[in-house]
Coordinates of C-alpha atoms and ligand atoms in Angstrom, one line a residue:
M1 CA 126.0 46.2 89.5
K2 CA 128.6 47.3 86.7
E3 CA 126.0 46.0 84.0
K4 CA 122.9 47.5 86.2
I5 CA 124.2 50.6 85.8
N6 CA 125.0 50.8 82.1
E7 CA 121.3 49.2 81.3
I8 CA 119.9 52.4 83.7
E9 CA 121.9 54.5 81.1
K10 CA 121.4 52.9 78.5
Q11 CA 117.1 53.0 79.2
F12 CA 117.7 56.9 80.3
D13 CA 119.7 57.8 76.9
E14 CA 116.6 56.3 75.3
D15 CA 113.9 56.8 77.0
S16 CA 114.6 60.7 77.0
K17 CA 114.0 60.6 72.7
N18 CA 110.5 60.7 73.9
I19 CA 110.1 63.9 75.7
A20 CA 108.1 66.2 73.6
D21 CA 106.7 68.6 76.6
L22 CA 107.7 69.0 80.2
S23 CA 105.0 67.2 81.9
S24 CA 106.9 63.7 80.1
L25 CA 109.9 65.6 81.1
E26 CA 109.0 65.7 84.9
E27 CA 107.8 62.0 84.1
L28 CA 111.0 60.9 83.1
R29 CA 112.6 62.7 86.1
L30 CA 110.6 61.1 88.6
A31 CA 111.2 57.7 86.9
Y32 CA 114.9 58.4 87.8
L33 CA 115.5 60.7 90.1
G34 CA 112.2 60.3 92.3
K35 CA 111.8 59.0 95.7
K36 CA 111.0 55.5 93.7
G37 CA 113.1 55.9 90.6
K38 CA 115.8 53.7 89.3
I39 CA 118.6 55.4 91.1
T40 CA 117.3 55.2 94.7
D41 CA 116.6 51.5 93.6
L42 CA 120.3 51.0 92.6
M43 CA 121.2 51.7 96.2
T44 CA 119.5 48.7 96.9
Y45 CA 122.2 46.9 95.1
F46 CA 125.0 49.1 96.4
R47 CA 124.7 47.9 100.3
V48 CA 125.4 44.3 99.0
V49 CA 128.1 45.0 96.8
P50 CA 132.0 44.1 98.4
A51 CA 133.2 46.4 100.3
E52 CA 136.8 46.6 97.6
L53 CA 134.2 47.3 95.0
K54 CA 132.4 50.0 96.9
K55 CA 134.1 53.3 95.8
E56 CA 134.3 52.4 92.2
M57 CA 130.9 51.5 92.3
G58 CA 129.9 54.5 93.8
M59 CA 131.6 56.6 91.5
L60 CA 129.8 55.4 88.6
V61 CA 126.2 55.8 90.4
N62 CA 126.9 59.5 91.2
N63 CA 128.4 59.9 87.3
L64 CA 125.5 58.3 86.0
K65 CA 123.5 60.6 88.9
N66 CA 124.8 64.2 87.7
H67 CA 124.5 62.9 83.6
I68 CA 120.8 62.6 84.6
E69 CA 120.8 65.5 86.2
E70 CA 122.2 67.4 83.6
S71 CA 120.4 65.9 80.6
I72 CA 117.1 66.6 82.6
A73 CA 118.4 70.2 83.0
E74 CA 119.5 70.4 79.5
F75 CA 115.9 69.0 78.2
K76 CA 114.4 71.7 80.1
Q77 CA 116.4 74.9 78.8
K78 CA 115.4 72.9 74.7
L79 CA 111.9 73.2 75.9
A80 CA 112.1 76.7 77.0
D81 CA 113.8 77.5 73.9
K82 CA 111.5 75.9 71.3
A83 CA 108.5 77.6 73.6
V84 CA 109.8 81.5 72.9
Q85 CA 110.5 80.5 69.2
E86 CA 107.0 79.2 69.1
E87 CA 105.6 82.3 70.7
I88 CA 107.8 84.4 68.5
N89 CA 106.7 82.8 65.7
R90 CA 103.2 83.0 66.3
A91 CA 103.3 87.0 66.7
K92 CA 102.2 89.4 64.0
P93 CA 104.7 91.0 61.9
F94 CA 105.2 94.5 63.1
D95 CA 106.7 97.4 60.9
I96 CA 110.1 98.1 62.9
T97 CA 110.2 101.2 61.0
L98 CA 107.4 102.8 62.6
P99 CA 108.1 105.9 65.1
V100 CA 108.6 105.3 68.1
D101 CA 107.0 106.4 71.3
T102 CA 109.3 107.1 74.3
G103 CA 107.1 106.7 76.8
V104 CA 108.2 109.6 79.1
G105 CA 105.5 110.4 81.1
S106 CA 104.7 113.1 83.6
L107 CA 103.4 113.4 87.3
H108 CA 99.8 112.5 87.9
P109 CA 98.0 116.3 87.5
R110 CA 96.8 115.4 91.2
T111 CA 100.4 114.6 92.3
I112 CA 101.6 118.4 90.8
I113 CA 99.1 119.9 92.5
Q114 CA 99.7 117.8 96.2
K115 CA 103.3 118.9 95.9
Q116 CA 102.4 122.7 94.9
V117 CA 99.5 122.7 98.5
V118 CA 102.5 120.6 100.7
D119 CA 105.6 122.8 99.4
I120 CA 102.9 125.8 100.7
F121 CA 102.0 124.6 104.0
S122 CA 105.4 123.1 104.7
S123 CA 106.5 127.1 103.8
M124 CA 104.2 128.0 106.5
G125 CA 106.0 125.9 109.5
F126 CA 103.2 122.7 108.8
I127 CA 104.0 119.2 109.4
I128 CA 103.1 117.0 107.0
E129 CA 101.9 113.7 108.0
D130 CA 100.7 110.6 105.8
G131 CA 97.3 108.9 107.2
N132 CA 96.5 104.8 106.7
E133 CA 94.0 103.9 104.0
I134 CA 92.1 101.0 106.2
E135 CA 91.2 102.6 109.5
T136 CA 89.2 102.0 112.7
E137 CA 85.9 102.5 112.9
Y138 CA 86.6 104.6 115.8
N139 CA 89.1 106.8 113.9
N140 CA 87.2 107.3 110.9
F141 CA 83.8 108.0 113.2
I142 CA 83.6 107.9 116.5
A143 CA 87.3 109.9 117.7
V144 CA 86.0 112.7 115.0
N145 CA 82.7 113.0 117.2
V146 CA 80.4 110.4 115.1
P147 CA 79.3 107.8 117.0
E148 CA 77.5 105.0 116.2
T149 CA 74.3 105.8 115.6
H150 CA 74.9 109.8 114.6
P151 CA 72.8 110.7 111.1
A152 CA 75.8 112.3 109.5
R153 CA 77.3 108.9 108.9
D154 CA 74.8 108.7 106.4
M155 CA 76.7 111.2 104.6
Q156 CA 79.4 109.2 103.9
D157 CA 78.5 105.6 102.7
T158 CA 81.2 103.6 103.7
F159 CA 83.4 100.2 102.3
W160 CA 83.1 98.3 105.7
L161 CA 85.8 95.1 105.7
D162 CA 84.8 91.7 107.4
N163 CA 87.4 92.7 110.4
G164 CA 85.1 95.6 111.3
E165 CA 87.5 98.5 109.8
V166 CA 86.4 101.1 107.1
L167 CA 88.4 101.9 104.0
K168 CA 88.8 105.6 105.2
T169 CA 86.2 107.8 104.2
Q170 CA 87.8 110.9 104.3
T171 CA 91.4 112.1 105.7
S172 CA 89.6 113.2 109.3
A173 CA 90.0 109.6 110.4
A174 CA 93.4 110.6 111.2
Q175 CA 92.8 113.9 113.3
N176 CA 92.9 111.9 116.4
R177 CA 96.4 110.1 115.9
I178 CA 97.9 113.3 114.9
L179 CA 96.3 115.2 118.0
R180 CA 97.8 112.8 120.2
T181 CA 100.7 113.0 118.6
Y182 CA 101.6 116.3 118.1
G183 CA 99.3 118.6 120.1
P184 CA 97.6 120.4 121.9
K185 CA 100.1 123.2 119.9
C186 CA 100.8 121.8 116.5
K187 CA 100.0 122.7 112.7
V188 CA 100.0 119.6 110.3
L189 CA 98.7 118.6 106.9
F190 CA 98.2 115.5 105.9
P191 CA 97.3 114.6 102.1
G192 CA 95.1 111.1 101.9
R193 CA 93.5 108.7 99.6
C194 CA 89.7 108.6 100.9
F195 CA 87.4 106.0 99.4
R196 CA 83.3 106.4 99.8
N197 CA 80.6 104.1 98.0
E198 CA 79.2 106.7 95.7
A199 CA 77.3 107.0 92.4
I200 CA 79.8 107.8 90.2
D201 CA 79.3 111.0 87.8
A202 CA 81.4 113.7 86.5
S203 CA 82.0 114.8 90.4
H204 CA 82.0 112.0 92.4
E205 CA 84.4 109.0 92.6
N206 CA 84.8 106.2 94.8
T207 CA 88.2 106.7 95.2
F208 CA 89.7 110.2 95.4
F209 CA 92.1 112.8 97.6
Q210 CA 91.9 115.2 100.1
I211 CA 94.4 117.4 101.9
E212 CA 93.4 118.0 105.5
G213 CA 95.3 120.6 108.0
V214 CA 94.9 121.3 111.5
V215 CA 96.0 123.8 113.6
V216 CA 95.5 123.6 117.5
D217 CA 97.2 126.3 119.9
E218 CA 95.9 128.5 122.8
N219 CA 93.3 131.6 121.1
V220 CA 93.3 130.1 117.6
S221 CA 91.0 132.1 115.7
V222 CA 88.4 131.9 112.2
A223 CA 91.0 134.6 110.9
N224 CA 93.3 132.4 111.3
L225 CA 91.8 129.9 109.3
I226 CA 91.3 132.5 106.6
Y227 CA 95.0 133.8 106.7
F228 CA 96.3 130.6 106.1
M229 CA 93.2 129.0 103.4
K230 CA 94.1 132.6 101.4
K231 CA 97.5 131.7 101.6
M232 CA 97.4 128.5 100.2
L233 CA 94.9 129.9 97.1
N234 CA 97.2 132.8 96.8
G235 CA 99.9 130.4 96.0
V236 CA 98.4 127.6 93.7
F237 CA 96.0 130.0 91.5
K238 CA 99.7 133.0 91.5
K239 CA 97.4 135.3 92.4
D240 CA 95.1 136.9 95.3
I241 CA 92.5 135.4 95.2
N242 CA 89.6 136.3 98.0
V243 CA 87.6 133.7 100.3
R244 CA 84.0 134.1 102.0
L245 CA 82.5 131.7 104.3
R246 CA 79.0 130.2 104.5
P247 CA 77.7 128.2 107.1
G248 CA 78.3 124.8 107.4
Y249 CA 77.8 121.2 109.1
F250 CA 80.4 118.8 110.2
P251 CA 79.8 117.2 113.4
F252 CA 84.1 117.4 114.5
T253 CA 83.8 121.4 113.6
E254 CA 81.9 124.0 115.5
P255 CA 80.9 126.3 113.9
S256 CA 81.0 124.8 110.3
F257 CA 82.2 126.7 106.8
E258 CA 82.1 125.9 103.6
L259 CA 84.6 127.9 101.7
D260 CA 84.0 129.2 98.9
A261 CA 87.0 131.4 96.6
S262 CA 86.5 134.1 94.3
C263 CA 86.8 132.6 90.8
P264 CA 90.2 132.3 89.6
F265 CA 89.6 132.4 86.0
C266 CA 87.3 135.3 85.7
G267 CA 88.2 137.5 89.1
G268 CA 84.6 137.3 90.8
K269 CA 82.9 138.7 87.5
G270 CA 81.4 135.4 86.6
C271 CA 81.9 132.9 84.4
S272 CA 81.2 129.1 83.2
T273 CA 83.8 127.7 85.4
C274 CA 82.1 129.1 88.5
G275 CA 78.6 128.9 87.0
N276 CA 78.5 133.1 86.7
S277 CA 78.2 133.2 90.6
G278 CA 81.7 134.9 90.4
W279 CA 82.8 132.1 93.5
I280 CA 84.2 128.5 93.8
E281 CA 82.7 126.1 96.5
L282 CA 86.1 125.2 97.7
C283 CA 86.9 123.9 101.1
P284 CA 84.8 122.4 104.0
C285 CA 86.3 124.0 107.4
G286 CA 85.6 125.3 110.6
M287 CA 86.7 125.2 114.4
I288 CA 87.3 122.1 115.7
H289 CA 84.9 120.7 118.3
P290 CA 85.6 120.5 121.8
N291 CA 84.6 116.9 122.1
V292 CA 87.6 116.0 118.9
L293 CA 90.0 117.7 121.0
K294 CA 88.8 115.9 124.5
I295 CA 88.9 112.8 122.8
A296 CA 91.8 113.5 121.6
G297 CA 93.4 114.4 125.1
V298 CA 93.7 118.1 124.4
D299 CA 92.1 120.6 126.8
P300 CA 89.6 122.4 125.0
E301 CA 89.3 124.7 128.0
K302 CA 92.9 126.0 127.4
Y303 CA 93.6 124.8 123.7
N304 CA 91.2 125.7 120.6
G305 CA 92.4 125.0 116.7
F306 CA 90.7 124.7 113.1
A307 CA 90.2 122.0 110.6
F308 CA 89.8 122.0 106.9
G309 CA 89.5 119.0 104.3
L310 CA 90.0 120.1 100.3
G311 CA 88.8 117.9 97.9
M312 CA 92.0 117.6 95.8
D313 CA 90.2 116.5 92.7
R314 CA 88.2 119.3 92.9
L315 CA 91.2 121.8 93.2
V316 CA 92.8 120.0 90.0
M317 CA 89.5 120.2 88.1
I318 CA 89.3 123.6 88.9
K319 CA 93.0 124.8 88.4
S320 CA 92.9 122.6 84.7
G321 CA 89.6 122.9 83.6
L322 CA 88.4 119.2 83.6
D323 CA 85.2 118.6 83.5
D324 CA 84.7 115.4 84.7
I325 CA 86.5 113.5 87.9
R326 CA 86.6 109.8 86.3
H327 CA 89.5 111.0 83.9
L328 CA 91.9 111.3 87.0
N329 CA 91.6 107.9 87.7
A330 CA 91.2 106.9 84.2
G331 CA 95.3 105.8 83.9
E332 CA 94.8 107.4 80.2
V333 CA 98.4 108.5 79.4
K334 CA 97.7 110.6 76.4
L335 CA 95.2 112.7 78.4
L336 CA 97.3 112.9 81.9
R337 CA 100.1 114.1 79.4
Q338 CA 98.2 117.3 78.4
F339 CA 98.4 118.9 82.2
K340 CA 102.1 118.7 82.2
T341 CA 102.0 122.0 80.9
K342 CA 98.8 123.5 81.5
I343 CA 99.0 122.8 85.7
N344 CA 102.5 124.1 85.8
Ligands
FA5_1 C1 84.9 116.1 104.3 O1 85.0 114.9 104.5 C2 85.3 116.3 106.2 N1 86.0 115.4 106.7 C3 85.9 117.8 105.6 C4 86.8 118.8 106.8 C5 87.7 118.4 107.6 C6 85.8 119.3 107.2 C7 88.0 119.4 108.2 C8 85.7 120.5 108.7 C9 86.9 120.2 108.9 P1 83.1 116.1 102.8 O2 82.4 114.9 102.8 O3 82.5 117.7 102.2 O4 84.3 116.6 104.0 O5 84.5 116.0 101.5 C10 85.0 117.0 101.8 C11 86.0 117.5 100.0 O6 85.7 116.2 99.6 C12 84.9 117.6 99.3 O7 84.2 119.3 99.6 C13 84.9 117.1 97.8 O8 85.6 118.6 96.9 C14 85.2 116.2 98.1 N2 85.1 114.8 98.4 C15 83.9 114.0 98.7 N3 83.6 112.9 98.2 C16 84.0 112.9 97.2 C17 83.9 111.8 96.0 N4 83.0 111.0 95.8 N5 84.5 112.4 95.0 C18 85.3 113.6 94.5 N6 85.6 114.1 95.4 C19 84.7 114.0 96.8

């Protein structure tokens, strides 16, 4: 047995001289430590060793096993070090005297504006909530009064998942859950990422952000809606902004409006930002449709409310003078950093 152990040790030391890479190392490991390896094989001899020698032989087998395991670990480390060194040798030389970009970033302009809007609404007593990015068809459409065959579905070309769920096309998808959680007397703001299968252009992305708000109580009026929207705009633009409502259409509000803000840059006189109209189309909104309240378990005879769905990217573009929405998702750090000073 002793000779057999010595013979395996010698053989291992010999074999290990031929290791060139990780795969030959693995072959060596299997040949000695694997299920059918030489160490397992030794155990067959061990069974016939006389009892008085078993302790000594056992120790020798263990020592050999440790020796092999340690050597293999050492080889592995050496091969890894060699690979790193080769990588370093391959790398192009670089000039260590070049000035360093410290890499200090800034918040994304959308994050900055979202925080401003959230702060303004929080200060007016709104609860800030979150929505899912993957939603059920029920929440995204049916619960906001858009049943399966409703033509309004065509307005939002949707990414469907194999299981019948959707990537949320609008923050309104959270309305039902929020009304069930907080209604029938609530003021809730819920920002979120939305997705639509859009033909992308300077003002349309397939991934964009909205901030939605709902207020439900007894005797809520359009005047309340205008009050809150004005408060928000005055806070964001840090000046007095006028608003006007034009008729709009959404299946989940009745009446529905498009809310325009007086141009914060020319004060309504007309400039390139507002296309010389003095007004900027900003925020679809309206009084929550009784069906939406009913579906969410709120009695529309007793309670009513308003909802709005502000396009965050649009607000960022207006505030920063950005002419193309695609910049916001481009991850171009040099461009994004400029907004640190422009937006704040
Ligand atoms: C809606 O999504 C409604 N859920 C808004 C709403 C909520 C109305 C509550 C009434 C009550 P709309 O599809 O118009 O509406 O989108 C709202 C805003 O999201 C738009 O004004 C626009 O600023 C922004 N938006 C919509 N689609 C895109 C897009 N593809 N890329 C960038 N922004 C978009």
